[in-house]
Short mmCIF file of C-alpha atoms and ligand atoms in Angstrom, two decimals:
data_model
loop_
_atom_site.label_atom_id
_atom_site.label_comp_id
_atom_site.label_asym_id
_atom_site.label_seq_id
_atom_site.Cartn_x
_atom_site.Cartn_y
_atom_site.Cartn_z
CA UNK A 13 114.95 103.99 119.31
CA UNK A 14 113.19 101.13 121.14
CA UNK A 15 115.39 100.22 123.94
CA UNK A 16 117.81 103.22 124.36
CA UNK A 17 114.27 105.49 125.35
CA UNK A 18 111.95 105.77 128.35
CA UNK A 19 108.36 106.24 125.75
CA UNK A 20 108.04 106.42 122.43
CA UNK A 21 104.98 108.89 121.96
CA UNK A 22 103.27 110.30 118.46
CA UNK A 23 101.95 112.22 116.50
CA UNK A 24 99.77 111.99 113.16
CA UNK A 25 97.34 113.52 111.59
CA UNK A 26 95.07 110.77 110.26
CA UNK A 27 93.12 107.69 112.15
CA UNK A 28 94.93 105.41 109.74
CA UNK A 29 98.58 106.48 110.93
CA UNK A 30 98.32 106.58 114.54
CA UNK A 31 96.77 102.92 114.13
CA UNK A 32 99.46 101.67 111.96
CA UNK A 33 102.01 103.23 114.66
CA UNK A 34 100.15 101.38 116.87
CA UNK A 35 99.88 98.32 115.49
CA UNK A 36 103.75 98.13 114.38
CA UNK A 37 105.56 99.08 117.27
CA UNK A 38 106.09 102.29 115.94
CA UNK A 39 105.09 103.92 118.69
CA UNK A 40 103.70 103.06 122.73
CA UNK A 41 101.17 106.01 122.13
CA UNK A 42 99.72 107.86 119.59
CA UNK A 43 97.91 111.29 119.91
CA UNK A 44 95.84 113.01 117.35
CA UNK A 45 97.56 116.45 118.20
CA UNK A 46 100.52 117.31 118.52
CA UNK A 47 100.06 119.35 121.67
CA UNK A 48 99.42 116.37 123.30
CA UNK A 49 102.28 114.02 122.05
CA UNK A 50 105.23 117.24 123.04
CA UNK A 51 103.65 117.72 126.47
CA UNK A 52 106.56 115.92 129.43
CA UNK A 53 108.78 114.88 126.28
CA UNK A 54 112.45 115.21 126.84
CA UNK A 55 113.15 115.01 123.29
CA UNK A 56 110.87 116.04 120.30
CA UNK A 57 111.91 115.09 116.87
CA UNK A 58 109.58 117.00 114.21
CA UNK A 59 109.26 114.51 111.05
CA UNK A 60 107.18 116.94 108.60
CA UNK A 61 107.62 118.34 105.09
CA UNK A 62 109.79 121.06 105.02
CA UNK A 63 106.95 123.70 104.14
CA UNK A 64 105.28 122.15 107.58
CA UNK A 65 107.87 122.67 110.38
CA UNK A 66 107.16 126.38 110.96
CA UNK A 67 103.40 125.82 111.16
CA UNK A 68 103.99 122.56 113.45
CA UNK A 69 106.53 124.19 115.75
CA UNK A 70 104.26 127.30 116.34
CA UNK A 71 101.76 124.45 117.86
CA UNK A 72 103.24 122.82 120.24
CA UNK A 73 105.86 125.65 121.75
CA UNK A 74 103.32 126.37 124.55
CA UNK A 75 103.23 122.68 125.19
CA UNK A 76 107.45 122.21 125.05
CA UNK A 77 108.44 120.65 128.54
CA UNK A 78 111.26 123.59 130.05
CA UNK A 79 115.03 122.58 128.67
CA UNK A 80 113.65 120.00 126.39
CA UNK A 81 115.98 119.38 122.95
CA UNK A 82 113.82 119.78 119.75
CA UNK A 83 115.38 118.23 116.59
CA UNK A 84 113.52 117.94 112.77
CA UNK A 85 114.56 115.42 110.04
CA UNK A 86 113.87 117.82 107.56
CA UNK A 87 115.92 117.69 104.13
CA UNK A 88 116.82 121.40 103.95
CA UNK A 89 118.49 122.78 106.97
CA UNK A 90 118.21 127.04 106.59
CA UNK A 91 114.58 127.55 105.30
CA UNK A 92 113.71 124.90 108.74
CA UNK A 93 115.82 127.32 111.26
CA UNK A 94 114.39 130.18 110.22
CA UNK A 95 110.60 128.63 110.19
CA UNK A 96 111.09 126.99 113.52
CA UNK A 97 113.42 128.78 115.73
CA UNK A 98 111.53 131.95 115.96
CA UNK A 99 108.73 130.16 118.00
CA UNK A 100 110.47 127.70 120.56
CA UNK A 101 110.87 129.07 123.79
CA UNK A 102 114.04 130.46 125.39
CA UNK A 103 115.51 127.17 127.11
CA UNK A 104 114.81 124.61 124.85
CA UNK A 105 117.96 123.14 122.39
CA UNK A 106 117.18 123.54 119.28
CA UNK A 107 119.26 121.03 117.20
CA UNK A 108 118.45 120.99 113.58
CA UNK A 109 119.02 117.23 111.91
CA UNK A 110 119.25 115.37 109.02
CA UNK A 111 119.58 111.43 108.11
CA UNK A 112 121.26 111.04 105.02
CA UNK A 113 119.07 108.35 104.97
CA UNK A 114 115.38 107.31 103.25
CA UNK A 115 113.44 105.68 100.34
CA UNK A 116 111.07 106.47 97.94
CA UNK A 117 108.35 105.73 100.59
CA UNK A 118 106.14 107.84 102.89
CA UNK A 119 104.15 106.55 105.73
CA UNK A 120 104.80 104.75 109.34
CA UNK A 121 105.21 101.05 107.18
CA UNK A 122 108.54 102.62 104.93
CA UNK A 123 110.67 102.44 108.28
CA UNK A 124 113.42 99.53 108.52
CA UNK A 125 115.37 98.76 111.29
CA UNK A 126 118.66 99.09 109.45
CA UNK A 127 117.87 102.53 107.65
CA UNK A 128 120.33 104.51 109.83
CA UNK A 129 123.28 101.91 109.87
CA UNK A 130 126.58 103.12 108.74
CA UNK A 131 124.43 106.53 107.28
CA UNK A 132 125.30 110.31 107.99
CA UNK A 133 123.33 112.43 110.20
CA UNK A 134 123.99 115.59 109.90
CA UNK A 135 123.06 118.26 112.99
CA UNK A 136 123.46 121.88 112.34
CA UNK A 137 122.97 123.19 115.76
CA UNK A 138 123.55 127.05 116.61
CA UNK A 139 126.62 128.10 119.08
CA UNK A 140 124.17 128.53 122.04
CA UNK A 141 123.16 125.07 122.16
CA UNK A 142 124.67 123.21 125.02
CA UNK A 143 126.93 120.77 124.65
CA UNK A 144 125.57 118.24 126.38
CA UNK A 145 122.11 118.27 124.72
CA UNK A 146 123.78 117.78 121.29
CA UNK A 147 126.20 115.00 123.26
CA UNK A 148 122.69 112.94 124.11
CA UNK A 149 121.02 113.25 121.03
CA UNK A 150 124.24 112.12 119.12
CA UNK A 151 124.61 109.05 121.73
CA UNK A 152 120.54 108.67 120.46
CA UNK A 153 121.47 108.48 116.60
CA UNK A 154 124.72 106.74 117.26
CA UNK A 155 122.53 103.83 118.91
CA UNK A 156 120.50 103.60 115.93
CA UNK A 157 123.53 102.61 114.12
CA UNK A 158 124.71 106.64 112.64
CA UNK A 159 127.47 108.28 112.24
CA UNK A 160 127.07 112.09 113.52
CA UNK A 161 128.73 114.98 112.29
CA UNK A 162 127.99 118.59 112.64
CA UNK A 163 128.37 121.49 110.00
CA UNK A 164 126.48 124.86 109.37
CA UNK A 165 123.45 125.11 107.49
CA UNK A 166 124.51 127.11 104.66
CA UNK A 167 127.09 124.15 104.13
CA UNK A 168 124.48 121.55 104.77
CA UNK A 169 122.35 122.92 102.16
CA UNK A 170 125.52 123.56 99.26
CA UNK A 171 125.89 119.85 100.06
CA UNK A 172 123.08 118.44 99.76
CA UNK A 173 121.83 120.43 96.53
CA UNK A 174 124.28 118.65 95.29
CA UNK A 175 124.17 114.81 96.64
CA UNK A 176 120.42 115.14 96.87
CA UNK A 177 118.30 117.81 95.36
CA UNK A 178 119.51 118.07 92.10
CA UNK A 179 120.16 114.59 91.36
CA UNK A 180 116.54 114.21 92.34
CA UNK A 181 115.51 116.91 90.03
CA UNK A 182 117.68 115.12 87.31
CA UNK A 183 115.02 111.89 87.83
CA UNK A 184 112.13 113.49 87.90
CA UNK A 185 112.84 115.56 84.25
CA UNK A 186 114.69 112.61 83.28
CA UNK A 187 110.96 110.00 83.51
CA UNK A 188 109.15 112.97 82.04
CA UNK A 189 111.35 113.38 79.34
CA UNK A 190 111.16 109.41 78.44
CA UNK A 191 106.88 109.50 79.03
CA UNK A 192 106.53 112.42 77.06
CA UNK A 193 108.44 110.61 74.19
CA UNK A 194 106.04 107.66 74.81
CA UNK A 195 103.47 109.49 74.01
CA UNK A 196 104.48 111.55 71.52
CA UNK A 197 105.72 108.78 69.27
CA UNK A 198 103.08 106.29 70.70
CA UNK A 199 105.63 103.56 71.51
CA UNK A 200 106.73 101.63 74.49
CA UNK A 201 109.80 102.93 75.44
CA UNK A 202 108.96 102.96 79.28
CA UNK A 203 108.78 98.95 78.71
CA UNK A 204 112.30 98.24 77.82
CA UNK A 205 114.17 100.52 80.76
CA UNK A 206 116.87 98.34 82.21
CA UNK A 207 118.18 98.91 85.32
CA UNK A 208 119.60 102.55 84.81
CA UNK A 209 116.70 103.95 83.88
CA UNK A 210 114.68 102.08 86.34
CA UNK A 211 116.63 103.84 89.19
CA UNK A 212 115.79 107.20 87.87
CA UNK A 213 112.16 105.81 88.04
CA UNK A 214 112.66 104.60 91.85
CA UNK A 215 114.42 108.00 92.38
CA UNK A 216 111.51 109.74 90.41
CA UNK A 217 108.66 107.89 92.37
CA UNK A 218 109.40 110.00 95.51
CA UNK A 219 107.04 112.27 97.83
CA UNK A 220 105.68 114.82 95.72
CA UNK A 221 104.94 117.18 98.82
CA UNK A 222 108.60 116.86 100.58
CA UNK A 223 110.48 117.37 97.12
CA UNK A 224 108.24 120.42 96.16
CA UNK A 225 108.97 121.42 99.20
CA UNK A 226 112.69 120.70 99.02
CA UNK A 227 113.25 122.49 96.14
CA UNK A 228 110.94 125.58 97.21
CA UNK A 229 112.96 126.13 100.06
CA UNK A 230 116.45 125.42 98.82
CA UNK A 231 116.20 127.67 96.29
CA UNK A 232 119.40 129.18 95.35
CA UNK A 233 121.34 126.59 96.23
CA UNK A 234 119.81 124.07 94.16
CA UNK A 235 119.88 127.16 90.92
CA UNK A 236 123.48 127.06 91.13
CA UNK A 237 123.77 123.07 90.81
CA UNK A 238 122.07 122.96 88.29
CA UNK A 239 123.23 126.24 86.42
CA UNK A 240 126.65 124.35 87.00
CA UNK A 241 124.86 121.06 85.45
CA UNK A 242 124.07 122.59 82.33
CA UNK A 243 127.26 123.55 81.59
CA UNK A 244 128.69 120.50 82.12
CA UNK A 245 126.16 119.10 80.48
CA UNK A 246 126.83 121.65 77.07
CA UNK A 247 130.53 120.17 76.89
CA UNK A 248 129.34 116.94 77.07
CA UNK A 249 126.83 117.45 73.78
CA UNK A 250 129.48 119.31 72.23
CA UNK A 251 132.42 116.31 73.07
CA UNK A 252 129.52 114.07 71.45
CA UNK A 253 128.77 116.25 68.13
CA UNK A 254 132.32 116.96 67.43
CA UNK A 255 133.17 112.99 68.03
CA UNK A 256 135.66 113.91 70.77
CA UNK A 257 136.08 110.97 71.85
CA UNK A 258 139.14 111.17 74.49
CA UNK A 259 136.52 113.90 76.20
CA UNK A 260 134.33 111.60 76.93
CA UNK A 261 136.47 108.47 77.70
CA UNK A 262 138.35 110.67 80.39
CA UNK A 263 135.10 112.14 81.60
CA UNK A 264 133.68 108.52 82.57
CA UNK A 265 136.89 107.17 83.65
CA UNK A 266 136.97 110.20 86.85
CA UNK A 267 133.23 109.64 86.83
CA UNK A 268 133.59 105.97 87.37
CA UNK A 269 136.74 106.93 89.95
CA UNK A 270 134.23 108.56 92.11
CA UNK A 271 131.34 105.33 92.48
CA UNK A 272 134.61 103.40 93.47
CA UNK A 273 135.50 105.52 96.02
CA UNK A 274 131.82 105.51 97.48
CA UNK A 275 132.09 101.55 97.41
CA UNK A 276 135.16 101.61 99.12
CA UNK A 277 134.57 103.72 101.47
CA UNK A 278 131.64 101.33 102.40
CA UNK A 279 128.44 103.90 102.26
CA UNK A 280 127.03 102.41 99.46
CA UNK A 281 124.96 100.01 101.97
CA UNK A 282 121.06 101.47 101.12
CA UNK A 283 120.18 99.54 98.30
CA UNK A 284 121.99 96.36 100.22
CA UNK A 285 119.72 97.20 103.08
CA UNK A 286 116.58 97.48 101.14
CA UNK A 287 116.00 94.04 99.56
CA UNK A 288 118.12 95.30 96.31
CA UNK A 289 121.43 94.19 94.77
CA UNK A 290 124.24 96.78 94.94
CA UNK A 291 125.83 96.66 91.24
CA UNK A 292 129.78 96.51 91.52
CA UNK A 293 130.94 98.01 87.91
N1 NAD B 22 111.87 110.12 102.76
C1 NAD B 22 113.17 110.35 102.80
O1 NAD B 22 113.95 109.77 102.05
C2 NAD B 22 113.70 111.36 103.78
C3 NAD B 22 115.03 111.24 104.20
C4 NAD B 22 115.54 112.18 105.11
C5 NAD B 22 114.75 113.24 105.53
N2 NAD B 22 113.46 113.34 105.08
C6 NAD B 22 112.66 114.47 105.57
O2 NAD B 22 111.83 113.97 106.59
C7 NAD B 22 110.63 114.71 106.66
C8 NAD B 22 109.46 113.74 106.67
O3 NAD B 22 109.53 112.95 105.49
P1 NAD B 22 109.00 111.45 105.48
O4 NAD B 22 109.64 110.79 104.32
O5 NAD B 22 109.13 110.86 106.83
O6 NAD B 22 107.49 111.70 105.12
P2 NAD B 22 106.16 110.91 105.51
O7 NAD B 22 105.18 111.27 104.46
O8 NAD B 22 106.45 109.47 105.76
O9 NAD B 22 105.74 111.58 106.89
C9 NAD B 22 105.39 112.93 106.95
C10 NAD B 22 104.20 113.09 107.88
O10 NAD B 22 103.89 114.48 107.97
C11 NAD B 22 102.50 114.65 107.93
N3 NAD B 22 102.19 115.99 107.42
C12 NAD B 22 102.25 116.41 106.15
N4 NAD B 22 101.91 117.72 106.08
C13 NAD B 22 101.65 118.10 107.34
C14 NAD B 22 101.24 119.33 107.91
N5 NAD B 22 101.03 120.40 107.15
N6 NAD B 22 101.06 119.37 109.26
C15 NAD B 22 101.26 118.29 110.02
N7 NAD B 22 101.64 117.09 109.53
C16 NAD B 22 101.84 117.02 108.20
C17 NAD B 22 102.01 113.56 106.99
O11 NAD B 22 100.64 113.31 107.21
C18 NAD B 22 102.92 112.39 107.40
O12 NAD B 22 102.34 111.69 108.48
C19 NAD B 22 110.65 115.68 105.50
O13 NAD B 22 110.97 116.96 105.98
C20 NAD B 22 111.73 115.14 104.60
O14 NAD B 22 112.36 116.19 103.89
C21 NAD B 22 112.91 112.40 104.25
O1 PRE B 23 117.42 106.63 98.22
C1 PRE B 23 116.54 107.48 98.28
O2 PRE B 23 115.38 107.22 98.04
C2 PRE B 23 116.89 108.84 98.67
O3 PRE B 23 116.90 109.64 97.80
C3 PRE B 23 117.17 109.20 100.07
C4 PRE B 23 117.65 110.62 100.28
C5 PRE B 23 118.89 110.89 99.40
O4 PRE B 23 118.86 111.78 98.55
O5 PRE B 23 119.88 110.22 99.61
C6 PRE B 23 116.56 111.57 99.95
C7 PRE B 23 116.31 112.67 100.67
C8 PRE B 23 116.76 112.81 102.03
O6 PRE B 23 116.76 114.08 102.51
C9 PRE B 23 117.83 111.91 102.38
C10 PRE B 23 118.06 110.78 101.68
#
């Protein structure tokens, strides 16, 4: 944001953060509350678990500067509306947000420069927001190297139980699945993962408070991925018991139609960005 801002001013919790802020560039001040970093702020961008927002937005409405723009990064998009817009004050844009965009790591040192190039961010902002405060906080994310788009929240959250959640939910059973074999048969399975598996473990070495909370709060979207996963999942055993072959050759082939398409279409640029080589199969 450096450079397209006036003052870059914080928030955290713990000594340890606001010094590593500090000591980055992160940040040209840090406060210990957040009534204190809000207060004059033109734009306020809350960067919480999901389960936090309400709680955090109930703190610093009295401090909100009159017609400021509030936006969230949070990963679920209804379950954040309903916890935050209740307590912002009648005049402030409320533009819900979400950068398709992140690693396994937490803290003020998992930032890049390049995390936003070339990756969605999604806004879900309600019909009374004005125009022209979504207009500046797209020209904001478009800076950082975005692309913008806007779409409801119910959609937002279909979507991303889909792209997201579940495939995160997938990595997470999938490690626990391989360690409980471990143990149960006492051998070193965990040792030989190649690089498939060792995605799932990348995937699976996420936040445990934002994904508990991501999958608390996007509920029933996230049921219906995965009630839809298990049946696709039941064809697949039965394609592989009854040696139906073609089932699964034509399966992979559309399956493997669908990564190309992502390359081509040129968004497969995280792993690229993030030290890691992007396999072209
Ligand atoms: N990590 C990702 O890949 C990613 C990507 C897109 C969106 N998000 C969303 O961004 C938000 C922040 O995630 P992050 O990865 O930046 O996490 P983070 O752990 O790096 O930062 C979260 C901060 O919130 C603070 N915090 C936690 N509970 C709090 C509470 N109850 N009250 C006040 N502060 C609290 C933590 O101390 C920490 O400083 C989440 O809502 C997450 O869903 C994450
Ligand atoms: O690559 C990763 O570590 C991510 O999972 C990032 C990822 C994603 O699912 O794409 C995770 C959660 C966010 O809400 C947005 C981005």
């Amino acid at each position: 944001m450096k450079g397209h801002v006036g003052q870059i001013v914080g928030h955290a919790k713990s000594q340890e953060t606001r010094d590593t802020a500090l000591e980055i560039g992160l940040c040209d001040q840090v406060f210990a509350t957040a009534a204190e970093a809000v207060a004059g702020a033109d734009l306020v961008v809350l960067a919480v678990p999901v389960g936090a927002m309400g709680a955090l937005a109930a703190e610093i409405a009295p401090h909100l500067k009159p017609g400021c723009t509030v936006t969230d990064v949070g990963s679920v998009k209804q379950a954040v509306i309903a916890a935050v817009a209740p307590h912002l004050p009648e005049g402030v844009a409320f533009i819900p947000g979400h950068p398709m965009a992140g690693t396994e790591y937490s803290g003020p040192r998992s930032g890049f420069a390049t995390l936003f190039v070339n990756r969605w961010w999604l806004l879900t902002p309600g019909e009374d927001v004005a125009p022209k405060a979504i207009e500046t906080l797209t020209a904001l994310l478009v800076a950082m190297g975005a692309k913008v788009n806007t779409m409801t929240p119910e959609h937002h959250d279909q979507v991303l139980a889909v792209v997201s959640h579940t495939p995160h939910l997938i990595a997470y059973t999938m490690v626990g699945v391989a360690d409980h074999v471990a143990q149960v048969s006492n051998s070193e399975v965990i040792e030989y993962s190649a690089s498939g598996f060792r995605d799932f473990t990348r995937i699976a070495a996420s936040d445990p408070t934002m994904w508990r909370d991501v999958f608390l709060t996007n509920k029933d979207a996230v049921l219906d991925i995965l009630g839809r996963f298990a049946e696709e999942l039941f064809v697949l055993q039965r394609a592989i018991r009854m040696g139906d072959g073609d089932h699964l050759f034509d399966y992979f082939t559309r399956t493997r139609a669908i990564r190309r398409g992502i390359i081509e279409a040129g968004q497969d640029t995280a792993a690229a960005d993030f030290g890691r080589v992007a396999v072209k199969t």
